[in-house]
Short mmCIF file of C-alpha atoms and ligand atoms in Angstrom, two decimals:
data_model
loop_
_atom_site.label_atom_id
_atom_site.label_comp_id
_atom_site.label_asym_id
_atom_site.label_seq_id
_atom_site.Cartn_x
_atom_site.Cartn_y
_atom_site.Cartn_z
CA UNK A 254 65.50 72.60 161.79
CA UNK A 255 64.94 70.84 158.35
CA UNK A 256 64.51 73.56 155.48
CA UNK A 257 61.83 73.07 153.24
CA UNK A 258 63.15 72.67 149.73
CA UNK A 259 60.00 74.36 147.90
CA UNK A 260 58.30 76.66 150.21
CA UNK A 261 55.15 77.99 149.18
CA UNK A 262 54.54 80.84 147.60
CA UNK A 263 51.50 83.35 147.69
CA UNK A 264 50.66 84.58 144.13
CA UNK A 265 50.74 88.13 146.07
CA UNK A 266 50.35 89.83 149.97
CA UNK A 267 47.43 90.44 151.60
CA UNK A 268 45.46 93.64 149.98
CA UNK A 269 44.14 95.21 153.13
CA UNK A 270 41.43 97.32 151.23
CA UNK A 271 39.64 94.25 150.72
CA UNK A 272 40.73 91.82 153.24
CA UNK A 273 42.95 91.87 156.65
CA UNK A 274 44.74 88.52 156.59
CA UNK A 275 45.07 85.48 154.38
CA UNK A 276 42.94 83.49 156.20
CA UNK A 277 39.91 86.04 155.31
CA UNK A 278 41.17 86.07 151.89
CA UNK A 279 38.83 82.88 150.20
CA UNK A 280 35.67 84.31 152.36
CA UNK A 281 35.90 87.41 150.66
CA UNK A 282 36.26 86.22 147.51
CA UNK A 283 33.54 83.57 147.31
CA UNK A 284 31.83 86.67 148.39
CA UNK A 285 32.45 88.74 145.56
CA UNK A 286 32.44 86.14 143.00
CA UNK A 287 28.92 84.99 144.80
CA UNK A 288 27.58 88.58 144.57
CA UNK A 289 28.78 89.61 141.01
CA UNK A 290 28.40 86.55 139.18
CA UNK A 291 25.01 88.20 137.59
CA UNK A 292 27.44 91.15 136.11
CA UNK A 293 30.04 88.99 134.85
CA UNK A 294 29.38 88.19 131.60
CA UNK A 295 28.13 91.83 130.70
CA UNK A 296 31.28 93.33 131.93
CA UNK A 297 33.70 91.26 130.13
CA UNK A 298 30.69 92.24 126.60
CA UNK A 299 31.42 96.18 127.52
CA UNK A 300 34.54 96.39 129.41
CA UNK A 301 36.50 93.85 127.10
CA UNK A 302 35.37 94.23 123.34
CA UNK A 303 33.94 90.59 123.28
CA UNK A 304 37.66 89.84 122.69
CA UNK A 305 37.67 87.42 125.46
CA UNK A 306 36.43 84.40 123.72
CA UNK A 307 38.13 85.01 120.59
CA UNK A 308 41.54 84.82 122.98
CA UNK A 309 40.49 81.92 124.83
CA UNK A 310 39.54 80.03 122.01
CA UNK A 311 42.94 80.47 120.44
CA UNK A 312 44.78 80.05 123.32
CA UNK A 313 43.50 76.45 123.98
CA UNK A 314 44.35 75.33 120.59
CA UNK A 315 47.96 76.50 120.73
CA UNK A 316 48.29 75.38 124.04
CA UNK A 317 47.09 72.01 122.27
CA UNK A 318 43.55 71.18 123.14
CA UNK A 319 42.32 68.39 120.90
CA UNK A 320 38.81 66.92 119.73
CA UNK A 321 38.11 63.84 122.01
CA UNK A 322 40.61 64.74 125.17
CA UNK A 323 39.20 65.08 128.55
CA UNK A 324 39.23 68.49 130.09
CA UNK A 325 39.29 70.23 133.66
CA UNK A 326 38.39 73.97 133.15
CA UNK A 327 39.38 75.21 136.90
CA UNK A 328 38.07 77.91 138.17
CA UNK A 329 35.11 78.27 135.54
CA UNK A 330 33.37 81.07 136.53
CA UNK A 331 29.78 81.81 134.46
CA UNK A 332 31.92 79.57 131.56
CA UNK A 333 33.51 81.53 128.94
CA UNK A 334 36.64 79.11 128.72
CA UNK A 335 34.14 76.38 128.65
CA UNK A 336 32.36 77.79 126.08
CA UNK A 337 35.31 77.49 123.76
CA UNK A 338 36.36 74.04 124.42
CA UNK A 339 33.50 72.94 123.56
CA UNK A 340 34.32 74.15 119.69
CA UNK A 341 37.22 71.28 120.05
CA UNK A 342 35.85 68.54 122.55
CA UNK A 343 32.52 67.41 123.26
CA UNK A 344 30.71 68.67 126.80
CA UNK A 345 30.60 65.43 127.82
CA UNK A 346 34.75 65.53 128.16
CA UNK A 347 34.69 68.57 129.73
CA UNK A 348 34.86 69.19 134.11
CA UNK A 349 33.60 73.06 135.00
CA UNK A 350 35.26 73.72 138.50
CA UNK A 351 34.45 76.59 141.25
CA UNK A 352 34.10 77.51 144.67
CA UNK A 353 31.47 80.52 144.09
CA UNK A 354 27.79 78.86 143.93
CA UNK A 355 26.51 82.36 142.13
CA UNK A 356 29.50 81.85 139.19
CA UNK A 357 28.67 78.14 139.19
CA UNK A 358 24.50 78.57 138.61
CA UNK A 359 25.06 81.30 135.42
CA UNK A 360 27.56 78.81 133.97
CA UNK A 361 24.69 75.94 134.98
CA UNK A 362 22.56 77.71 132.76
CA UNK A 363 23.98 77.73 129.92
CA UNK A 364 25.25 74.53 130.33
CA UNK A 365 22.49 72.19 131.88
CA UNK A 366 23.93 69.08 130.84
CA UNK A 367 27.70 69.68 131.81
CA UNK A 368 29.54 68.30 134.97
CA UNK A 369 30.70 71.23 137.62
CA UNK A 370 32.39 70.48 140.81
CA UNK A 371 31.77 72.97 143.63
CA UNK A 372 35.32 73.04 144.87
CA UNK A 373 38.55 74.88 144.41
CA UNK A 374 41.51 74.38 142.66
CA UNK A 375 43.69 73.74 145.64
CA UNK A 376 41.40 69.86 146.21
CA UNK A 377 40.25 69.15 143.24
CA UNK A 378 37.75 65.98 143.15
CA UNK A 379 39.00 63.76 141.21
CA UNK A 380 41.25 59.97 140.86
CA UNK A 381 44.67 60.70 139.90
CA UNK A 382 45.26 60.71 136.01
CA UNK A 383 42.07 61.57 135.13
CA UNK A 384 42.42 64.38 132.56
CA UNK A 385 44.45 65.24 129.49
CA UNK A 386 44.08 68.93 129.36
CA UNK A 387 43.81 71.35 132.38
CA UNK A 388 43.25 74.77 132.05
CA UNK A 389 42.28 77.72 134.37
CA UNK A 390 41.47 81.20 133.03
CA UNK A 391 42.29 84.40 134.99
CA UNK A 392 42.11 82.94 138.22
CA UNK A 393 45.92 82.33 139.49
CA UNK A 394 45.80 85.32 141.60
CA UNK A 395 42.99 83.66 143.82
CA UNK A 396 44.62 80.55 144.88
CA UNK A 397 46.30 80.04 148.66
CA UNK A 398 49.36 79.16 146.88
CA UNK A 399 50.55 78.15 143.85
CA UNK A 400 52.42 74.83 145.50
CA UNK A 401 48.78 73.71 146.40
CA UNK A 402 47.27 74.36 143.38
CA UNK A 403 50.21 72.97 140.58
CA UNK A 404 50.32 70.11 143.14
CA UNK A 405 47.05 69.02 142.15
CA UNK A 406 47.10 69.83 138.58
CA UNK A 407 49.98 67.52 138.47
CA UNK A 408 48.40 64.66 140.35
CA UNK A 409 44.47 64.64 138.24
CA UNK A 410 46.57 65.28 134.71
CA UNK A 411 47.79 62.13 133.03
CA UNK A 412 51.23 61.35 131.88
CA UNK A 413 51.62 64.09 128.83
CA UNK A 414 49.01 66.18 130.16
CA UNK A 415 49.14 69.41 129.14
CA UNK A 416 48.25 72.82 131.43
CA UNK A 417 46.89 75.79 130.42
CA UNK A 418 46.99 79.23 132.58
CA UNK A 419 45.60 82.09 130.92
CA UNK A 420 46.14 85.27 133.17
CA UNK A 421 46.40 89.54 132.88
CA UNK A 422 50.30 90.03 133.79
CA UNK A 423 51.18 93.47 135.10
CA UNK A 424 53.01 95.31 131.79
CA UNK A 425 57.20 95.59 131.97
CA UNK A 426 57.31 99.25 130.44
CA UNK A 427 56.07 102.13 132.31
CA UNK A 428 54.07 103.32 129.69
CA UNK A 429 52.25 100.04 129.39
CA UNK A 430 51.59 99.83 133.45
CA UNK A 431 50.54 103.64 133.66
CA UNK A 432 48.02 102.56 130.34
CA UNK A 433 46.81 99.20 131.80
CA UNK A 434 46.26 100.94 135.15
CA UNK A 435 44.40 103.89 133.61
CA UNK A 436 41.80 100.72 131.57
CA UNK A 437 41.63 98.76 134.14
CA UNK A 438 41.37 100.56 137.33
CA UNK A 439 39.64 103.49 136.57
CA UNK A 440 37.60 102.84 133.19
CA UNK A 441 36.55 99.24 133.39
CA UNK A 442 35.25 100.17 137.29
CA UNK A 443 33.44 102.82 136.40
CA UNK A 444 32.04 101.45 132.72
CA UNK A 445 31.03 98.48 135.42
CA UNK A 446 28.80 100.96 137.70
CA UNK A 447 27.39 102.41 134.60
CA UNK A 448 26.13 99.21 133.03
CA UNK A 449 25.41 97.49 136.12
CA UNK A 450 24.45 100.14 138.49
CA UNK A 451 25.31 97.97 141.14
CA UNK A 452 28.98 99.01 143.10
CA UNK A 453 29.62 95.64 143.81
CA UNK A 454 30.68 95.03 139.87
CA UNK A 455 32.36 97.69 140.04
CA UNK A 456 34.46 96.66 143.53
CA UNK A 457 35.25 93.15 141.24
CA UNK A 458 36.85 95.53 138.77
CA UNK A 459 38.76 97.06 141.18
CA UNK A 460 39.84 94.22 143.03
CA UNK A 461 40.79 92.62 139.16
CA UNK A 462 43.26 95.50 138.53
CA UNK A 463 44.43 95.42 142.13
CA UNK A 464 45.70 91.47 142.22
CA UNK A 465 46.92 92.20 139.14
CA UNK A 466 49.60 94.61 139.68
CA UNK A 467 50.36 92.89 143.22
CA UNK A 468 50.51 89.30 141.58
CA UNK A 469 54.09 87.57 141.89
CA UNK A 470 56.06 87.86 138.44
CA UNK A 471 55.92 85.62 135.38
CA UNK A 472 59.43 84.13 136.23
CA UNK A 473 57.91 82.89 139.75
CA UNK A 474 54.88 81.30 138.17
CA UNK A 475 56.93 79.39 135.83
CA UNK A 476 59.57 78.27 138.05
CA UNK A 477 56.41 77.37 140.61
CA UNK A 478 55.27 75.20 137.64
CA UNK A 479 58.95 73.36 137.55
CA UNK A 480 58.97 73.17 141.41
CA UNK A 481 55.50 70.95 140.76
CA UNK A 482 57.48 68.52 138.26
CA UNK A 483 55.74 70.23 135.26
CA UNK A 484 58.56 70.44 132.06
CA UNK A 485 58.04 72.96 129.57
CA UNK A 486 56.93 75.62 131.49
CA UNK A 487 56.72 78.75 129.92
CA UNK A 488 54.79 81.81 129.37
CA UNK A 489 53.90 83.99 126.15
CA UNK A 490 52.42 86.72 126.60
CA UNK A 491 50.79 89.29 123.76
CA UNK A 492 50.55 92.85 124.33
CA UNK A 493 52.57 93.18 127.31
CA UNK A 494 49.20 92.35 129.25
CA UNK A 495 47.62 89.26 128.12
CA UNK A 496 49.54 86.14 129.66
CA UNK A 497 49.33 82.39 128.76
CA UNK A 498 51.19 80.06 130.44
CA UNK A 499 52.06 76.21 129.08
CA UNK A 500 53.09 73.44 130.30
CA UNK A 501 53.42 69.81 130.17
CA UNK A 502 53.48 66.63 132.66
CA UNK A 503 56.15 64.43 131.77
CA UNK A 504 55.08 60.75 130.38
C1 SAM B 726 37.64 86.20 136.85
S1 SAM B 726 36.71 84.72 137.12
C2 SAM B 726 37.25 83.76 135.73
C3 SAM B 726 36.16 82.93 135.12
C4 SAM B 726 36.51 82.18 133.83
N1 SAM B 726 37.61 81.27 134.00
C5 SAM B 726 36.79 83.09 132.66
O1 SAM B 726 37.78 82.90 131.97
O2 SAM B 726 35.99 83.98 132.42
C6 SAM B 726 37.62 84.06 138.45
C7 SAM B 726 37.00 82.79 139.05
O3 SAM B 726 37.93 82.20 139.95
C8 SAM B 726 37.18 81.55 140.95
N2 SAM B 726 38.07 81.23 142.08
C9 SAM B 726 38.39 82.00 143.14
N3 SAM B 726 39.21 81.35 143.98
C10 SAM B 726 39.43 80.12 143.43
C11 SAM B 726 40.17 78.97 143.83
N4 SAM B 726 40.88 78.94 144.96
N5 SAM B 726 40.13 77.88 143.03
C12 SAM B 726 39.42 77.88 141.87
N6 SAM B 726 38.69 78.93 141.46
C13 SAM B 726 38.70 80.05 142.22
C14 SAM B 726 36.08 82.54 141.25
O4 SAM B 726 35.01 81.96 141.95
C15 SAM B 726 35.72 83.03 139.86
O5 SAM B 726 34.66 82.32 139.31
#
């Protein structure tokens, strides 16, 4: 039997408190996504210090997001990376993409004019070559797998395209893990329920810190990129938590 050379890989295994197989697992979250988008933005106000924006906003420009290039923001949610490269490229250049209608109207809203594709990042819309700059912002853990998903950033970037994949990696010291787990499993859930007073937000937090600590390791993710024919690949991350991984299609 021929071996395949790349299989795929899962960014982590099925978490049965939420969902019983992987087939069930883009159901459920288009369901939670469609249910919470109305908390969204409020949660990451509270739960995150407003930092978010701030981090996103630096992130693209280091990751080298430039006035005038054509952008795919995958996996867009209500639109806070959006939001930001818009600072450094008109709206016009810029591509909002989602699968969860509810995410996809609050980012509408702020954004009447803007293009949004209702579609996920594993068949993306788009001609080949079609964008300079892709990036997708804490959303790796909800893809099938990551060969699907690099597969098409590859194919819609253009030669010397660059990627951008901003993500919450579990923290390498035991202190750090017990701390993040502490934030984000107990606080941010419950600080969710209290502003929201709705226990879906609070099941989004939950199901954040969850995919989190199950999600496959930086190492995988960047040699995933390689596997796709991305060079570059790399990964910085700040704080132990705070993730951002680069890289680059070849010319
Ligand atoms: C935590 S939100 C991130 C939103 C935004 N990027 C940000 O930085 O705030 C995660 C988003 O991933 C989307 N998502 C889930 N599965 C996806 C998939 N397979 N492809 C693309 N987006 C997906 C969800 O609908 C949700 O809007």
């Amino acid at each position: 039997m021929m071996q395949d050379a790349h299989p795929s890989v899962k960014p982590h295994e099925v978490l049965t408190e939420y969902y019983d197989k992987d087939s069930e697992k883009e159901k459920f979250l288009r369901e939670m996504f469609d249910t919470s988008a109305k908390h969204y933005d409020r949660i990451l106000r509270y739960g995150f210090f407003g930092m978010g924006g701030h981090y996103r906003y630096r992130s693209l420009k280091q990751a080298g997001l430039r006035p005038g290039m054509r952008v795919l923001d995958i996996a867009c949610g209500t639109g806070g990376v959006m939001q930001q490269a818009f600072r450094i490229t008109p709206l016009s250049n810029i591509v909002g993409l989602d699968p969860s209608e509810g995410m996809l109207n609050v980012a509408r809203g702020k954004f009447p004019d803007a293009t949004f594709w209702h579609e996920r990042a594993e068949s993306i819309p788009s001609a080949d070559k079609e964008f300079d700059f892709l990036v997708m912002g804490y959303a790796l853990r909800h893809v099938s797998t990551f060969d699907e998903a690099f597969r098409e950033y590859f194919r819609v970037l253009k030669p010397g395209g660059k990627v951008l994949l901003m993500e919450i990696s579990r923290p390498r010291s035991h202190v750090g893990y017990l701390l993040a787990k502490l934030y984000l499993k107990q606080f941010v859930p419950a600080l969710s329920f209290v502003i929201c007073r709705d226990r879906a937000a609070r099941k989004m937090m939950r199901y954040f810190c969850d995919s989190i600590n199950a999600c496959a390791s930086r190492a995988v993710i960047v040699e995933s990129l390689k596997q796709a024919g991305f060079e570059a690949a790399q990964c910085r991350t700040e704080l132990g938590l705070f993730s951002a991984f680069t890289a680059r299609k070849p010319d």
